[in-house]
Amino acid sequence: MQDDDERLLSAGYKRLFVGMSFLVATFNFADRSVLAVLAQPIKHSLALSDFQLGILQGVAFALLYALLGLPIGRLAERYSRVKILSAAILFWSLMTTACGLIGSFMQLLLCRVGVGMGEAGAQPATFSLVSDHFPRERRASAMSLILLGTPVGTFFGATLGGVVAAHWGWRAAFFALGIPGLIVGLLVLLLLREPRRGLADNAPREPTPLPNFGAFLRVVGRKRGLLFVILGGALAGFGMTAISQFLAVYLARIYQLPVQQAGALYGTISAIALGCGLLIGSFGTDWLSQRGDRRWPAWGPAIALAIAPMLYWVAFNTPSILWGSVMLCISGAALLSYYGPTLAMIQNLLEPRMRATGAALFAICYTIFGSGLGPAAVGWMSDHFAQSVFASGDYLGMCRGGKAALAAAKAIDDPCAVAATYGIKSALIASVCVFFLASICFLVASRTLRQDFYVAGEDRA
């Protein structure tokens, strides 16, 4: 047993674990970003509205993700997290592949529900495993290295999806991303091993009883900092997901780009923003916490989220594609700096047998506010704002599907194109205001953060 513990805490195995978890995150976000890039051709092919695109990119994904998050989190407290993670990857990759076979909006909706079902198992299992391999002061940094799979996956999914769609159609893009994901799922099962709970915290070797859900809720209710960290992260996720899922659409309409170029630019902006934001936020707050005040994991996101809306307002009002892209990278980096510290704080505030459930609770709140409501709200606002400037009659009736989607590619002064461009720009500008509320939540959380941290041997509530 001692030898197994030493091996799982060895530098070599930690590198393997981080590398495999990085691959999981890469395909997780590649499967998400590909739909954002394919939104325009899918909209044209299936004659959809922006609101329906928002449903596909938001509610469809979030529906069973939210419903299954806590049950899977509770399973991860009891059973092998490695096996749960492998099964989750295999299932969502299979459903991504199935997206290439659909023939209607409803069929695509059901496939995206399936993707959400699979991805519901990834985050609770992964971040619970991180906590058993790394000590508290290194968890945000370790998570940031794993989450670098987010920008890589976003870039990979957006770029590959755009290239494949341009040459072989949007259906082939789903095959190109879903099939390799199946291989990653098998590698996770073959290469990773299950550590004992609390390994990095020097928790007792004897397995502790699994706390019931009521005990978990009492701990959450007692730790005010944890409540506001989860709420702040969920609110930030609303704006972040809304921007992410409609950024390729925005770039295509504002700068008159075809799907391949819009996908490549979207992937590049997202990769730079995500990578810089994750590294700066996670390593920065870890460094400041070790050398200064332990409340920096909450202070850092509060500052960044207060600045992000102003940066985005500049970005969305910059006519130059070069400077607009630069400002979107800077804005995204400021926004994404909250993510790593948030995940680390949730793990650090809970005892080992509650961490998967805590990650699942955050994932549910993040999914409902972010993946669920964010894209749908932006899609609805886009249609609403477009109707407000469309003087020719019923915008959705006259501009549904391809006419609005193909914007300036054919005629910049076309009323449908003008309305569609104004609608998506105005909707994204409105959505970033939620970051101010998220900033306030992190400031409130910082007030009790130090006394809320978990210490090995503390009593359960």
Coordinates of C-alpha atoms in Angstrom, one line a residue:
M1 CA 0.0 0.0 0.0
Q2 CA 2.8 2.4 0.9
D3 CA 4.6 1.6 -2.4
D4 CA 1.4 2.3 -4.3
D5 CA 0.9 5.6 -2.6
E6 CA 4.5 6.6 -3.3
R7 CA 4.1 5.7 -7.0
L8 CA 0.9 7.7 -7.4
L9 CA 2.6 10.7 -5.8
S10 CA 5.8 10.3 -7.8
A11 CA 6.7 13.0 -10.3
G12 CA 6.6 10.6 -13.2
Y13 CA 3.0 9.4 -12.5
K14 CA 1.9 12.9 -11.8
R15 CA 3.1 13.9 -15.3
L16 CA 1.2 11.0 -16.8
F17 CA -1.9 11.9 -14.9
V18 CA -1.7 15.6 -15.9
G19 CA -1.0 14.6 -19.5
M20 CA -4.0 12.2 -19.7
S21 CA -6.3 14.7 -18.0
F22 CA -5.1 17.4 -20.4
L23 CA -6.1 15.1 -23.3
V24 CA -9.5 14.6 -21.7
A25 CA -10.0 18.4 -21.4
T26 CA -8.8 18.8 -25.0
F27 CA -11.5 16.6 -26.5
N28 CA -14.1 17.8 -24.0
F29 CA -13.8 21.4 -25.3
A30 CA -13.1 20.4 -28.9
D31 CA -16.5 18.7 -29.0
R32 CA -18.1 21.9 -27.6
S33 CA -16.3 24.3 -29.8
V34 CA -17.0 22.5 -33.1
L35 CA -20.7 23.2 -32.8
A36 CA -19.9 26.9 -32.3
V37 CA -17.9 26.9 -35.6
L38 CA -20.5 24.9 -37.5
A39 CA -23.4 27.0 -36.2
Q40 CA -23.6 29.1 -39.4
P41 CA -23.7 26.2 -41.9
I42 CA -26.0 24.2 -39.6
K43 CA -28.3 27.3 -39.4
H44 CA -28.4 27.5 -43.1
S45 CA -28.8 23.8 -43.7
L46 CA -31.6 23.3 -41.2
A47 CA -33.2 26.8 -41.5
L48 CA -32.8 27.7 -37.8
S49 CA -33.1 30.9 -35.9
D50 CA -30.4 32.3 -33.6
F51 CA -32.6 31.3 -30.6
Q52 CA -32.6 27.7 -31.9
L53 CA -28.8 27.9 -32.2
G54 CA -28.7 29.1 -28.6
I55 CA -30.9 26.1 -27.6
L56 CA -28.5 23.7 -29.3
Q57 CA -25.4 25.2 -27.8
G58 CA -26.9 25.8 -24.4
V59 CA -30.0 24.1 -23.1
A60 CA -29.5 20.9 -25.2
F61 CA -26.1 20.5 -23.7
A62 CA -27.0 21.6 -20.2
L63 CA -30.3 19.7 -19.8
L64 CA -29.0 16.3 -18.6
Y65 CA -25.6 17.6 -17.7
A66 CA -27.3 19.5 -14.8
L67 CA -29.6 16.6 -13.9
L68 CA -26.9 14.0 -13.9
G69 CA -24.1 16.0 -12.3
L70 CA -24.8 15.4 -8.7
P71 CA -25.7 11.7 -9.0
I72 CA -22.4 11.1 -10.9
G73 CA -20.6 13.2 -8.3
R74 CA -22.0 11.0 -5.5
L75 CA -21.0 7.9 -7.5
A76 CA -17.5 9.3 -7.8
E77 CA -17.3 9.5 -4.0
R78 CA -17.9 5.8 -3.7
Y79 CA -16.6 4.1 -6.9
S80 CA -13.6 4.3 -9.1
R81 CA -13.2 7.8 -10.6
V82 CA -10.9 6.6 -13.3
K83 CA -13.6 4.2 -14.6
I84 CA -16.3 6.8 -14.4
L85 CA -14.0 9.2 -16.3
S86 CA -13.3 6.7 -19.0
A87 CA -17.0 5.8 -19.5
A88 CA -17.9 9.5 -19.7
I89 CA -15.4 10.1 -22.5
L90 CA -16.5 7.1 -24.5
F91 CA -20.2 8.1 -24.3
W92 CA -19.8 11.8 -25.2
S93 CA -17.4 11.0 -28.1
L94 CA -20.0 8.5 -29.4
M95 CA -22.7 11.1 -29.2
T96 CA -20.5 13.7 -30.9
T97 CA -20.0 11.2 -33.8
A98 CA -23.8 10.7 -34.0
C99 CA -24.3 14.5 -34.5
G100 CA -22.9 13.9 -38.1
L101 CA -25.8 11.6 -38.9
I102 CA -28.7 13.8 -37.9
G103 CA -31.4 15.1 -40.3
S104 CA -33.4 17.6 -38.2
F105 CA -33.2 20.1 -35.4
M106 CA -34.8 17.7 -32.9
Q107 CA -32.3 14.9 -33.8
L108 CA -29.4 17.3 -33.3
L109 CA -30.9 18.4 -30.0
L110 CA -31.1 14.9 -28.7
C111 CA -27.4 14.2 -29.7
R112 CA -26.3 17.4 -27.9
V113 CA -28.3 16.2 -24.8
G114 CA -26.2 13.0 -25.1
V115 CA -23.0 14.9 -25.2
G116 CA -24.0 16.7 -22.1
M117 CA -24.8 13.4 -20.4
G118 CA -21.3 12.2 -21.1
E119 CA -19.5 15.3 -20.1
A120 CA -21.4 15.5 -16.8
G121 CA -19.1 12.7 -15.5
A122 CA -15.7 14.3 -16.5
Q123 CA -15.3 17.3 -14.2
P124 CA -16.3 15.8 -10.8
A125 CA -14.0 12.8 -11.3
T126 CA -11.1 14.7 -12.7
F127 CA -10.9 17.4 -10.1
S128 CA -11.4 15.0 -7.2
L129 CA -8.4 13.0 -8.6
V130 CA -6.4 16.2 -8.8
S131 CA -7.0 16.8 -5.1
D132 CA -5.6 13.3 -4.2
H133 CA -2.4 13.9 -6.2
F134 CA -1.5 17.5 -5.3
P135 CA -1.3 19.4 -2.1
R136 CA -3.6 22.4 -1.5
E137 CA -1.0 25.1 -2.4
R138 CA -0.4 23.5 -5.8
R139 CA -3.9 22.5 -6.9
A140 CA -4.8 25.6 -8.8
S141 CA -1.5 25.4 -10.8
A142 CA -2.1 21.6 -11.5
M143 CA -5.7 22.3 -12.6
S144 CA -4.5 25.1 -14.9
L145 CA -2.1 22.7 -16.6
I146 CA -4.9 20.3 -17.1
L147 CA -7.3 23.1 -18.2
L148 CA -4.8 24.2 -20.9
G149 CA -6.6 21.4 -22.8
T150 CA -9.4 23.9 -22.9
P151 CA -7.7 26.4 -25.3
V152 CA -6.0 23.6 -27.2
G153 CA -9.3 21.8 -27.6
T154 CA -11.1 25.0 -28.5
F155 CA -8.5 25.8 -31.1
F156 CA -8.3 22.2 -32.4
G157 CA -12.0 21.8 -32.6
A158 CA -12.6 25.2 -34.2
T159 CA -9.8 24.9 -36.7
L160 CA -10.3 21.3 -37.6
G161 CA -14.0 21.7 -37.7
G162 CA -13.8 24.7 -40.0
V163 CA -11.3 23.0 -42.4
V164 CA -13.2 19.7 -42.6
A165 CA -16.6 21.6 -43.0
A166 CA -15.1 23.7 -45.8
H167 CA -13.9 20.6 -47.7
W168 CA -16.3 17.8 -46.8
G169 CA -19.3 19.5 -45.1
W170 CA -20.3 20.1 -41.5
R171 CA -21.3 16.5 -40.9
A172 CA -17.8 15.2 -41.5
A173 CA -16.4 17.6 -38.9
F174 CA -18.3 15.7 -36.1
F175 CA -16.8 12.4 -37.2
A176 CA -13.3 13.9 -37.2
L177 CA -13.6 14.9 -33.6
G178 CA -15.8 12.1 -32.1
I179 CA -13.8 9.1 -33.3
P180 CA -10.4 10.1 -31.8
G181 CA -12.2 10.8 -28.5
L182 CA -13.1 7.1 -28.3
I183 CA -9.4 6.3 -28.3
V184 CA -8.7 8.7 -25.5
G185 CA -11.4 7.1 -23.4
L186 CA -9.7 3.7 -23.7
L187 CA -6.3 5.1 -22.9
V188 CA -7.6 6.6 -19.6
L189 CA -8.9 3.2 -18.6
L190 CA -5.6 1.5 -19.4
L191 CA -3.0 4.0 -18.1
L192 CA -4.5 5.7 -15.0
R193 CA -4.9 4.2 -11.5
E194 CA -7.3 5.0 -8.7
P195 CA -5.6 6.7 -5.7
R196 CA -6.9 6.5 -2.1
R197 CA -9.0 9.4 -0.9
G198 CA -7.1 12.2 0.8
L199 CA -3.7 10.9 -0.3
A200 CA -2.1 14.3 -0.8
D201 CA -3.7 15.6 2.4
N202 CA -2.1 12.9 4.5
A203 CA -5.6 11.8 5.5
P204 CA -6.0 8.6 7.5
R205 CA -5.4 5.3 5.6
E206 CA -8.5 3.8 7.0
P207 CA -11.4 4.6 4.6
T208 CA -13.7 7.1 6.2
P209 CA -17.5 6.6 5.9
L210 CA -19.0 8.3 2.9
P211 CA -20.8 11.4 4.2
N212 CA -24.5 11.5 3.2
F213 CA -25.8 14.2 1.0
G214 CA -27.4 16.0 4.0
A215 CA -23.9 16.3 5.7
F216 CA -22.6 17.7 2.4
L217 CA -25.3 20.3 2.3
R218 CA -24.7 21.3 5.9
V219 CA -21.0 21.9 5.1
V220 CA -21.9 24.0 2.1
G221 CA -24.4 26.0 4.2
R222 CA -21.9 26.5 7.0
K223 CA -19.1 27.7 4.7
R224 CA -20.3 31.0 3.3
G225 CA -17.2 31.5 1.2
L226 CA -17.9 28.2 -0.6
L227 CA -21.5 29.3 -1.4
F228 CA -20.3 32.6 -3.0
V229 CA -17.5 31.0 -4.8
I230 CA -19.9 28.7 -6.5
L231 CA -22.4 31.5 -7.2
G232 CA -19.7 33.8 -8.6
G233 CA -18.3 31.1 -10.8
A234 CA -21.7 30.2 -12.2
L235 CA -22.5 33.9 -13.0
A236 CA -19.2 34.3 -14.7
G237 CA -19.9 31.1 -16.7
F238 CA -23.1 32.7 -18.0
G239 CA -21.2 35.4 -19.9
M240 CA -18.2 33.2 -20.7
T241 CA -20.3 30.5 -22.3
A242 CA -22.5 33.0 -24.1
I243 CA -19.5 34.7 -25.7
S244 CA -17.7 31.4 -26.5
Q245 CA -20.7 29.8 -28.3
F246 CA -21.5 32.9 -30.4
L247 CA -18.0 34.4 -31.0
A248 CA -17.5 32.5 -34.3
V249 CA -21.0 33.7 -35.4
Y250 CA -20.0 37.3 -34.4
L251 CA -16.7 37.2 -36.3
A252 CA -18.4 35.8 -39.4
R253 CA -21.1 38.5 -39.4
I254 CA -19.1 41.5 -38.3
Y255 CA -16.0 40.9 -40.4
Q256 CA -17.7 39.1 -43.3
L257 CA -15.7 35.8 -43.0
P258 CA -16.5 32.4 -44.5
V259 CA -16.8 29.5 -42.1
Q260 CA -13.2 28.3 -42.4
Q261 CA -11.6 31.7 -41.7
A262 CA -14.1 32.4 -38.9
G263 CA -13.4 29.1 -37.3
A264 CA -9.7 29.6 -37.4
L265 CA -9.9 33.1 -36.0
Y266 CA -12.3 32.0 -33.3
G267 CA -10.0 29.1 -32.4
T268 CA -6.9 31.3 -32.2
I269 CA -8.6 34.0 -30.1
S270 CA -10.1 31.4 -27.7
A271 CA -6.8 29.5 -27.4
I272 CA -4.8 32.6 -26.6
A273 CA -7.4 34.0 -24.2
L274 CA -8.0 30.7 -22.4
G275 CA -4.3 29.8 -22.1
C276 CA -3.2 33.2 -20.8
G277 CA -6.2 33.5 -18.5
L278 CA -5.8 30.0 -16.9
L279 CA -2.0 30.4 -16.4
I280 CA -2.1 33.9 -15.0
G281 CA -5.1 33.3 -12.8
S282 CA -4.0 30.0 -11.4
F283 CA -0.2 30.4 -11.0
G284 CA -0.7 34.0 -10.1
T285 CA -3.1 33.4 -7.2
D286 CA -1.1 30.3 -6.0
W287 CA 2.1 32.5 -5.9
L288 CA 0.4 35.4 -4.1
S289 CA -1.3 33.0 -1.7
Q290 CA 2.0 31.4 -0.7
R291 CA 3.8 34.7 -0.3
G292 CA 1.0 36.9 1.0
D293 CA -2.7 36.6 1.9
R294 CA -4.6 33.3 1.4
R295 CA -7.6 35.2 0.1
W296 CA -5.9 36.0 -3.2
P297 CA -7.7 33.1 -5.0
A298 CA -10.9 35.1 -4.4
W299 CA -9.5 38.6 -4.8
G300 CA -7.8 37.8 -8.1
P301 CA -11.1 36.7 -9.9
A302 CA -13.0 39.7 -8.3
I303 CA -10.5 42.2 -9.8
A304 CA -10.4 40.5 -13.2
L305 CA -14.2 40.1 -13.5
A306 CA -14.7 43.8 -12.7
I307 CA -12.3 44.8 -15.5
A308 CA -13.5 42.3 -18.2
P309 CA -16.8 44.0 -19.2
M310 CA -15.0 47.3 -20.0
L311 CA -12.4 45.4 -22.1
Y312 CA -15.2 43.5 -24.0
W313 CA -17.1 46.7 -24.7
V314 CA -14.0 48.1 -26.4
A315 CA -13.5 44.8 -28.3
F316 CA -17.0 44.7 -29.6
N317 CA -16.9 48.3 -30.8
T318 CA -13.6 48.0 -32.6
P319 CA -14.1 48.0 -36.4
S320 CA -10.6 46.7 -37.3
I321 CA -10.4 42.9 -37.4
L322 CA -6.8 43.0 -36.2
W323 CA -7.4 45.3 -33.1
G324 CA -10.7 43.7 -32.5
S325 CA -9.1 40.3 -32.3
V326 CA -6.3 41.6 -30.0
M327 CA -8.9 43.1 -27.7
L328 CA -10.9 39.9 -27.6
C329 CA -7.8 38.0 -26.6
I330 CA -7.1 40.5 -23.8
S331 CA -10.7 40.5 -22.6
G332 CA -10.9 36.7 -22.6
A333 CA -7.7 36.4 -20.7
A334 CA -9.0 38.7 -18.0
L335 CA -12.3 36.8 -17.8
L336 CA -10.7 33.3 -17.8
S337 CA -8.4 34.1 -14.9
Y338 CA -11.2 33.3 -12.5
Y339 CA -11.7 29.7 -13.6
G340 CA -8.6 27.9 -12.2
P341 CA -8.7 29.5 -8.7
T342 CA -12.5 28.8 -8.5
L343 CA -12.1 25.1 -9.0
A344 CA -9.1 25.0 -6.6
M345 CA -11.1 26.9 -3.9
I346 CA -14.0 24.5 -4.1
Q347 CA -11.6 21.5 -3.6
N348 CA -9.7 23.2 -0.8
L349 CA -12.9 24.1 1.1
L350 CA -14.2 20.5 1.2
E351 CA -13.0 17.3 2.8
P352 CA -11.8 14.5 0.4
R353 CA -15.0 12.4 0.4
M354 CA -17.0 15.5 -0.6
R355 CA -14.9 16.9 -3.3
A356 CA -16.4 15.1 -6.3
T357 CA -19.9 16.2 -5.1
G358 CA -18.6 19.8 -4.7
A359 CA -17.2 19.8 -8.2
A360 CA -20.6 18.3 -9.4
L361 CA -22.5 21.0 -7.6
F362 CA -20.4 23.7 -9.2
A363 CA -20.7 22.1 -12.6
I364 CA -24.5 22.0 -12.2
C365 CA -24.8 25.7 -11.3
Y366 CA -22.2 26.6 -13.9
T367 CA -24.2 24.6 -16.5
I368 CA -27.6 26.0 -15.6
F369 CA -26.5 29.6 -15.6
G370 CA -23.7 29.3 -18.2
S371 CA -24.2 26.5 -20.7
G372 CA -28.0 26.5 -20.3
L373 CA -29.1 30.1 -20.0
G374 CA -26.1 32.0 -21.5
P375 CA -26.3 30.9 -25.2
A376 CA -30.1 30.8 -25.2
A377 CA -30.3 34.3 -23.7
V378 CA -27.8 35.7 -26.2
G379 CA -29.6 34.0 -29.1
W380 CA -33.0 35.4 -27.9
M381 CA -31.5 38.9 -27.5
S382 CA -29.8 38.7 -30.9
D383 CA -33.2 37.9 -32.6
H384 CA -34.9 40.7 -30.5
F385 CA -32.3 43.3 -31.3
A386 CA -32.3 42.3 -34.9
Q387 CA -36.0 42.7 -35.1
S388 CA -35.7 46.2 -33.5
V389 CA -33.8 47.5 -36.5
F390 CA -35.4 45.4 -39.2
A391 CA -37.8 47.8 -41.0
S392 CA -39.1 45.4 -43.6
G393 CA -41.5 43.4 -41.4
D394 CA -41.1 40.1 -39.5
Y395 CA -37.3 39.5 -39.2
L396 CA -37.6 35.8 -38.3
G397 CA -40.1 35.2 -40.9
M398 CA -38.2 36.9 -43.7
C399 CA -34.6 36.3 -42.6
R400 CA -34.8 32.8 -41.0
G401 CA -31.9 30.4 -41.6
G402 CA -29.6 31.2 -44.5
K403 CA -30.6 34.7 -45.4
A404 CA -29.5 36.1 -42.0
A405 CA -26.7 33.7 -41.5
L406 CA -24.8 34.5 -44.7
A407 CA -24.7 38.2 -43.7
A408 CA -22.1 40.2 -45.7
A409 CA -20.7 37.4 -47.7
K410 CA -23.2 38.4 -50.5
A411 CA -24.5 41.9 -49.7
I412 CA -23.4 44.2 -46.9
D413 CA -26.5 46.4 -47.3
D414 CA -29.0 43.5 -47.3
P415 CA -31.6 44.3 -44.6
C416 CA -31.3 40.8 -43.2
A417 CA -27.5 41.0 -43.0
V418 CA -27.6 44.4 -41.3
A419 CA -30.1 43.3 -38.7
A420 CA -28.3 40.0 -38.0
T421 CA -25.0 41.8 -37.5
Y422 CA -26.5 44.4 -35.2
G423 CA -28.4 41.8 -33.2
I424 CA -25.4 39.6 -32.3
K425 CA -23.2 42.5 -31.5
S426 CA -25.8 44.1 -29.2
A427 CA -26.6 40.8 -27.5
L428 CA -22.9 40.1 -26.7
I429 CA -22.4 43.6 -25.3
A430 CA -25.4 43.2 -23.0
S431 CA -24.3 39.7 -21.8
V432 CA -20.9 40.9 -20.3
C433 CA -22.6 43.0 -17.7
V434 CA -23.1 39.9 -15.6
F435 CA -19.4 39.9 -14.8
F436 CA -19.9 42.8 -12.4
L437 CA -22.3 40.6 -10.3
A438 CA -19.8 37.7 -10.4
S439 CA -17.0 40.0 -9.1
I440 CA -19.1 41.0 -6.1
C441 CA -19.7 37.4 -5.2
F442 CA -15.9 36.7 -5.1
L443 CA -15.4 39.8 -2.9
V444 CA -18.0 38.5 -0.5
A445 CA -16.4 35.0 -0.5
S446 CA -13.0 36.5 0.4
R447 CA -14.3 37.7 3.8
T448 CA -14.6 34.2 5.3
L449 CA -12.2 32.3 3.0
R450 CA -9.4 31.7 5.4
Q451 CA -11.4 30.2 8.2
D452 CA -13.4 28.1 5.7
F453 CA -10.4 26.1 4.3
Y454 CA -10.5 22.3 5.0
V455 CA -7.8 21.0 7.4
A456 CA -7.2 17.2 7.7
G457 CA -8.9 15.9 10.8
E458 CA -11.5 18.6 11.2
D459 CA -15.0 17.6 12.3
R460 CA -17.8 17.2 9.8
A461 CA -20.8 19.4 10.1

